[in-house]
Coordinates of C-alpha atoms in Angstrom, one line a residue:
M1 CA 64.5 59.2 103.7
S2 CA 64.4 62.0 101.3
T3 CA 67.0 62.1 98.0
P4 CA 70.0 64.2 98.8
P5 CA 70.1 67.4 96.3
L6 CA 73.1 66.8 93.4
L7 CA 74.7 69.6 92.3
L8 CA 76.6 69.6 88.9
E9 CA 79.0 72.1 88.2
V10 CA 80.5 72.8 84.8
V11 CA 83.5 75.5 83.8
V12 CA 83.9 76.5 80.2
G13 CA 86.2 78.1 78.1
N14 CA 86.9 79.3 74.4
G15 CA 89.3 76.3 73.2
W16 CA 89.0 76.2 69.4
Y17 CA 85.5 76.7 69.4
R18 CA 85.7 80.6 69.9
G19 CA 89.2 81.4 71.0
R20 CA 92.3 82.7 68.9
L21 CA 93.4 80.4 66.2
G22 CA 96.3 80.5 63.0
R23 CA 98.3 83.0 61.8
P24 CA 97.0 85.7 61.2
S25 CA 94.6 85.3 64.0
R26 CA 90.8 84.1 63.9
R27 CA 88.4 84.2 66.6
D28 CA 84.9 83.2 66.8
L29 CA 84.9 80.4 64.2
Y30 CA 82.4 78.4 65.4
G31 CA 80.3 80.7 67.4
D32 CA 80.7 83.7 69.4
R33 CA 78.8 82.5 72.9
L34 CA 79.8 79.6 75.1
G35 CA 77.4 77.4 76.3
V36 CA 77.2 73.7 77.5
V37 CA 75.3 70.6 76.8
A38 CA 75.6 68.3 79.8
R39 CA 73.7 64.9 81.6
L40 CA 74.8 63.0 84.9
D41 CA 73.1 59.3 85.6
V42 CA 73.8 58.8 88.7
R43 CA 72.7 55.1 90.3
L44 CA 72.4 55.2 94.3
A45 CA 73.6 52.1 96.7
D46 CA 69.9 51.3 97.4
G47 CA 68.9 51.0 93.7
T48 CA 67.8 54.7 93.1
A49 CA 68.3 56.4 89.6
L50 CA 68.7 59.9 89.4
T51 CA 69.6 62.3 86.6
V52 CA 71.1 65.5 86.4
S53 CA 70.8 67.8 82.8
T54 CA 71.4 70.8 81.5
D55 CA 67.6 73.2 81.3
R56 CA 66.1 76.5 82.1
T57 CA 66.7 75.6 86.1
W58 CA 70.1 75.8 85.9
S59 CA 72.1 79.2 86.5
L60 CA 75.3 80.9 85.5
R61 CA 77.9 83.0 87.1
D62 CA 81.7 84.2 86.5
S63 CA 84.5 81.7 87.5
Q64 CA 87.8 82.5 88.6
V65 CA 89.4 82.4 85.1
I66 CA 89.5 85.9 83.7
R67 CA 91.4 84.8 80.2
E68 CA 92.3 82.2 78.7
D69 CA 93.3 80.9 75.3
L70 CA 94.9 78.0 73.7
Y71 CA 98.5 80.0 72.3
D72 CA 98.6 83.0 75.1
G73 CA 97.7 81.1 78.4
C74 CA 95.5 81.7 81.3
E75 CA 94.7 84.5 84.0
T76 CA 93.1 82.9 86.6
D77 CA 91.9 85.5 89.8
L78 CA 91.8 83.4 93.0
T79 CA 91.1 86.4 94.8
A80 CA 87.3 86.2 93.0
S81 CA 84.5 84.8 95.3
S82 CA 83.6 81.5 93.9
H83 CA 80.1 82.4 94.8
A84 CA 79.4 85.2 92.8
C85 CA 76.1 86.2 91.9
A86 CA 74.0 83.4 89.7
R87 CA 72.2 84.8 86.9
P88 CA 69.6 82.7 84.9
V89 CA 70.4 80.9 81.8
E90 CA 69.0 81.5 78.3
V91 CA 68.4 78.2 76.7
L92 CA 68.6 77.9 72.9
P93 CA 67.2 75.4 70.3
F94 CA 70.1 73.3 69.1
D95 CA 70.1 70.3 67.1
R96 CA 71.5 66.9 69.1
S97 CA 71.9 65.1 66.6
V98 CA 75.1 66.4 65.7
L99 CA 76.7 65.3 68.6
V100 CA 78.8 62.3 67.9
E101 CA 80.3 59.9 70.6
R102 CA 84.2 60.3 71.2
D103 CA 85.7 56.6 70.3
F104 CA 89.2 57.6 70.5
P105 CA 91.1 58.1 74.2
P106 CA 90.4 61.3 75.5
V107 CA 93.4 63.9 76.8
R108 CA 94.4 63.1 80.2
V109 CA 97.8 63.5 82.3
T110 CA 100.3 61.4 81.1
E111 CA 103.2 62.0 83.6
R112 CA 104.6 64.3 86.1
R113 CA 107.8 65.9 86.2
K114 CA 110.0 67.5 89.0
A115 CA 111.8 70.4 88.0
V116 CA 115.6 69.2 87.5
T117 CA 116.9 72.9 88.7
A118 CA 115.3 76.3 89.7
R119 CA 117.9 79.2 89.2
T120 CA 117.6 82.4 90.6
R121 CA 117.7 84.8 88.2
P122 CA 119.0 88.6 88.8
D123 CA 115.8 90.2 89.0
G124 CA 114.4 87.7 91.4
S125 CA 112.4 85.8 88.7
L126 CA 113.1 81.6 88.8
L127 CA 114.0 80.0 86.0
L128 CA 112.8 76.3 86.2
D129 CA 114.5 73.5 83.9
F130 CA 112.4 70.1 83.4
G131 CA 115.2 68.3 81.7
Q132 CA 113.1 67.3 78.8
N133 CA 110.5 69.4 76.2
L134 CA 107.2 68.7 76.6
V135 CA 103.5 69.7 76.5
G136 CA 101.3 70.8 79.5
W137 CA 101.8 73.0 82.0
V138 CA 103.4 73.9 85.2
S139 CA 102.2 73.0 88.4
L140 CA 103.5 75.5 91.5
G141 CA 102.9 74.5 94.6
I142 CA 103.2 77.9 97.1
D143 CA 103.7 78.6 100.5
R144 CA 101.9 81.4 102.4
P145 CA 100.2 83.4 99.4
R146 CA 99.7 86.9 100.3
A147 CA 96.5 88.2 98.7
G148 CA 96.8 90.5 95.7
Q149 CA 100.1 88.8 94.9
T150 CA 100.7 88.4 91.5
V151 CA 102.4 85.4 90.3
V152 CA 103.5 85.7 86.2
V153 CA 104.7 81.8 84.5
R154 CA 106.4 81.9 80.9
H155 CA 107.6 79.0 79.1
A156 CA 109.7 78.5 76.3
E157 CA 111.1 75.5 74.7
V158 CA 114.3 77.4 74.5
E159 CA 116.8 79.0 76.9
R160 CA 120.0 80.8 76.6
D161 CA 122.3 83.2 79.2
G162 CA 119.6 82.5 81.5
D163 CA 116.9 84.0 79.7
L164 CA 113.7 82.3 77.7
Q165 CA 114.2 82.1 74.2
V166 CA 110.4 82.9 72.6
R167 CA 111.4 83.9 69.3
P168 CA 110.0 80.6 67.8
L169 CA 106.6 81.3 69.7
R170 CA 106.1 84.3 67.4
G171 CA 102.4 86.0 68.5
A172 CA 102.0 83.2 71.1
R173 CA 102.3 84.5 74.5
A174 CA 102.4 81.3 76.8
T175 CA 102.1 82.8 79.8
D176 CA 100.0 82.1 82.9
V177 CA 99.1 85.0 85.0
Y178 CA 97.7 84.4 89.1
R179 CA 96.1 87.1 91.6
L180 CA 96.5 85.2 94.7
A181 CA 94.4 85.1 97.6
E182 CA 95.6 84.8 101.7
A183 CA 96.1 81.1 102.0
P184 CA 98.6 78.6 103.9
T185 CA 98.9 77.0 101.2
V186 CA 97.9 76.8 97.6
T187 CA 98.8 74.8 94.1
L188 CA 98.5 76.9 90.6
E189 CA 97.5 75.2 87.5
P190 CA 96.4 76.6 84.4
S191 CA 92.5 76.1 83.0
F192 CA 92.2 75.6 79.0
T193 CA 95.3 76.2 78.1
F194 CA 98.5 73.9 77.3
H195 CA 102.0 74.9 76.3
G196 CA 105.1 73.5 74.9
F197 CA 108.1 74.2 76.9
R198 CA 110.9 72.5 78.8
Y199 CA 112.1 76.0 80.6
A200 CA 109.7 78.2 82.6
V201 CA 110.4 81.5 84.3
V202 CA 108.1 82.1 87.3
E203 CA 107.9 85.7 88.5
G204 CA 106.4 87.0 91.5
L205 CA 107.3 84.9 94.4
T206 CA 109.9 85.0 97.2
D207 CA 112.2 82.1 97.0
E208 CA 111.0 80.7 100.4
Q209 CA 107.3 80.4 98.9
L210 CA 108.3 77.7 96.1
A211 CA 107.1 74.2 98.0
D212 CA 107.1 72.6 94.7
A213 CA 107.4 72.4 90.7
E214 CA 106.4 70.4 88.3
A215 CA 105.9 69.8 84.9
V216 CA 101.9 68.3 83.9
V217 CA 102.4 66.4 80.9
V218 CA 99.2 66.0 78.6
G219 CA 98.5 64.4 75.2
S220 CA 95.9 61.9 74.1
D221 CA 96.3 58.5 76.0
L222 CA 97.3 56.4 73.5
R223 CA 98.6 52.9 74.0
R224 CA 102.0 52.5 73.4
T225 CA 102.7 49.6 70.8
G226 CA 106.1 50.2 69.7
W227 CA 110.0 50.4 70.8
L228 CA 113.3 51.0 69.6
H229 CA 116.7 50.4 71.3
T230 CA 120.2 50.1 69.9
S231 CA 123.8 49.8 71.1
D232 CA 124.3 53.7 69.9
P233 CA 123.0 56.1 72.9
L234 CA 122.9 59.1 70.4
L235 CA 120.7 57.4 68.1
N236 CA 118.5 56.3 71.3
R237 CA 118.0 59.9 72.4
F238 CA 116.7 60.7 68.8
H239 CA 114.4 58.0 69.2
E240 CA 113.5 59.0 72.3
N241 CA 113.2 62.8 71.2
V242 CA 110.2 61.6 68.1
V243 CA 108.4 59.8 70.7
W244 CA 108.0 62.9 73.2
S245 CA 107.4 65.1 69.9
M246 CA 104.6 62.9 69.2
R247 CA 103.5 62.8 73.0
G248 CA 103.3 66.1 72.1
N249 CA 101.3 66.9 69.1
M250 CA 98.9 64.1 69.5
V251 CA 96.3 66.2 71.3
S252 CA 92.8 65.2 70.2
L253 CA 94.1 65.2 66.7
P254 CA 97.5 65.2 65.1
T255 CA 99.1 68.9 65.4
D256 CA 102.4 70.4 64.8
P257 CA 104.3 72.0 67.7
Q258 CA 103.8 74.8 70.2
R259 CA 103.5 78.7 68.5
D260 CA 100.7 81.1 67.0
E261 CA 99.8 78.1 64.7
R262 CA 99.4 75.1 66.2
L263 CA 96.7 73.0 64.3
G264 CA 96.0 70.0 62.0
W265 CA 98.2 70.4 59.5
T266 CA 97.8 67.8 57.0
A267 CA 101.2 67.2 55.6
D268 CA 102.9 66.9 58.7
I269 CA 101.0 63.5 59.4
Q270 CA 100.7 62.8 56.0
V271 CA 104.6 62.3 56.5
F272 CA 104.4 60.6 60.0
A273 CA 101.6 58.7 60.1
P274 CA 103.6 55.1 59.6
T275 CA 105.9 56.1 62.2
A276 CA 102.9 57.1 64.8
A277 CA 101.2 54.1 63.9
F278 CA 104.0 51.8 64.7
L279 CA 104.7 53.8 68.1
Y280 CA 101.0 54.1 69.5
D281 CA 97.3 52.7 68.5
V282 CA 96.6 55.5 67.0
D283 CA 93.7 54.2 64.8
A284 CA 90.5 54.7 66.6
L285 CA 92.1 59.0 66.6
L286 CA 93.0 59.1 63.3
R287 CA 90.2 57.4 62.1
S288 CA 88.3 60.1 63.5
W289 CA 90.1 62.5 62.4
L290 CA 90.5 61.7 58.8
E291 CA 86.2 62.1 59.4
D292 CA 86.7 64.9 59.8
L293 CA 88.9 65.7 57.2
Y294 CA 86.5 64.1 55.0
S295 CA 84.1 66.9 56.3
C296 CA 86.1 69.8 55.1
Q297 CA 87.2 68.4 51.8
G298 CA 86.5 71.1 48.9
A299 CA 84.4 70.2 46.0
D300 CA 87.3 70.1 43.9
G301 CA 88.4 67.5 46.1
S302 CA 91.0 69.4 47.4
V303 CA 92.2 68.7 51.2
P304 CA 92.6 71.5 53.5
V305 CA 96.1 72.6 54.6
V306 CA 94.7 72.2 58.2
V307 CA 92.4 70.2 59.6
P308 CA 89.6 71.4 61.6
D309 CA 89.8 74.0 58.8
I310 CA 89.8 77.2 60.1
Y311 CA 90.9 79.0 56.8
R312 CA 88.3 77.8 54.9
R313 CA 89.6 78.6 51.2
A314 CA 87.6 77.7 48.0
S315 CA 90.4 75.4 47.2
V316 CA 93.4 74.7 48.6
A317 CA 95.4 72.2 45.9
T318 CA 98.9 72.4 47.2
A319 CA 102.1 70.5 47.0
G320 CA 102.8 68.5 49.8
W321 CA 98.9 68.5 50.7
A322 CA 96.4 68.1 47.8
T323 CA 96.3 67.7 43.5
R324 CA 93.5 67.8 41.4

């Protein structure tokens, strides 16, 4: 009996590699072309071992993701064919010795929260409240999507008088856009992005089309190690706010809150590290990040204000960060 063929498909995005980072924004910091190095080892029930790895026999095609960015969000065209014309790949030289195996917990979906309320605004859009500031994205279940229908989801941490307060985001759009194809149902979720939000405005749906709305909470899947509970409800709520803030800012590395400069600010974790180590097992994650910090340290011993160091200044000795 012949061995069945294996198909391995990988979707790649900009991410930190070549996406927009910092303020003022910078792009293509680590390269301007997307690529992938992948290998899949499979052992069948009969003991047969199969390996699929990237080489010149692979092909590439456009995906349904039109635009994606960590700060600005994702645009997805579901009307685009999932069988777009394939093209040959270009094999480039690559030093694989620079690859280091990740030894800390991966970023995963850690929770899903239903919308607490869904209010129709005067313009017909829906204002969703998930009852908690969190980091992740909105998942929408849509009934009877129409061909060419466009759905826009905007995010914010603050709402006032029925409208999103986006001023704290500054230049970050935090907006996901979907162009729909006709189908009985569809679930909408973005790719290669995440947002800090409690509220979301959904535009382009009729009232009867929204079947479900969830906030998908993501972050490094760290093991909880510390808890605090007191007789004071207000203090308990304050503590929970700290926990949620940490969950939203440990996404492969310690970052600061959502806006157009979500980065690994070194002073922030310098202050918060003792609390982080009490609440979660952050040993492996912070050890990896400190190795990155070491590799970014200046010739004069100064420590960058952010790690990964997207600003790349010759000397960054700054009060609260580093001295010399």
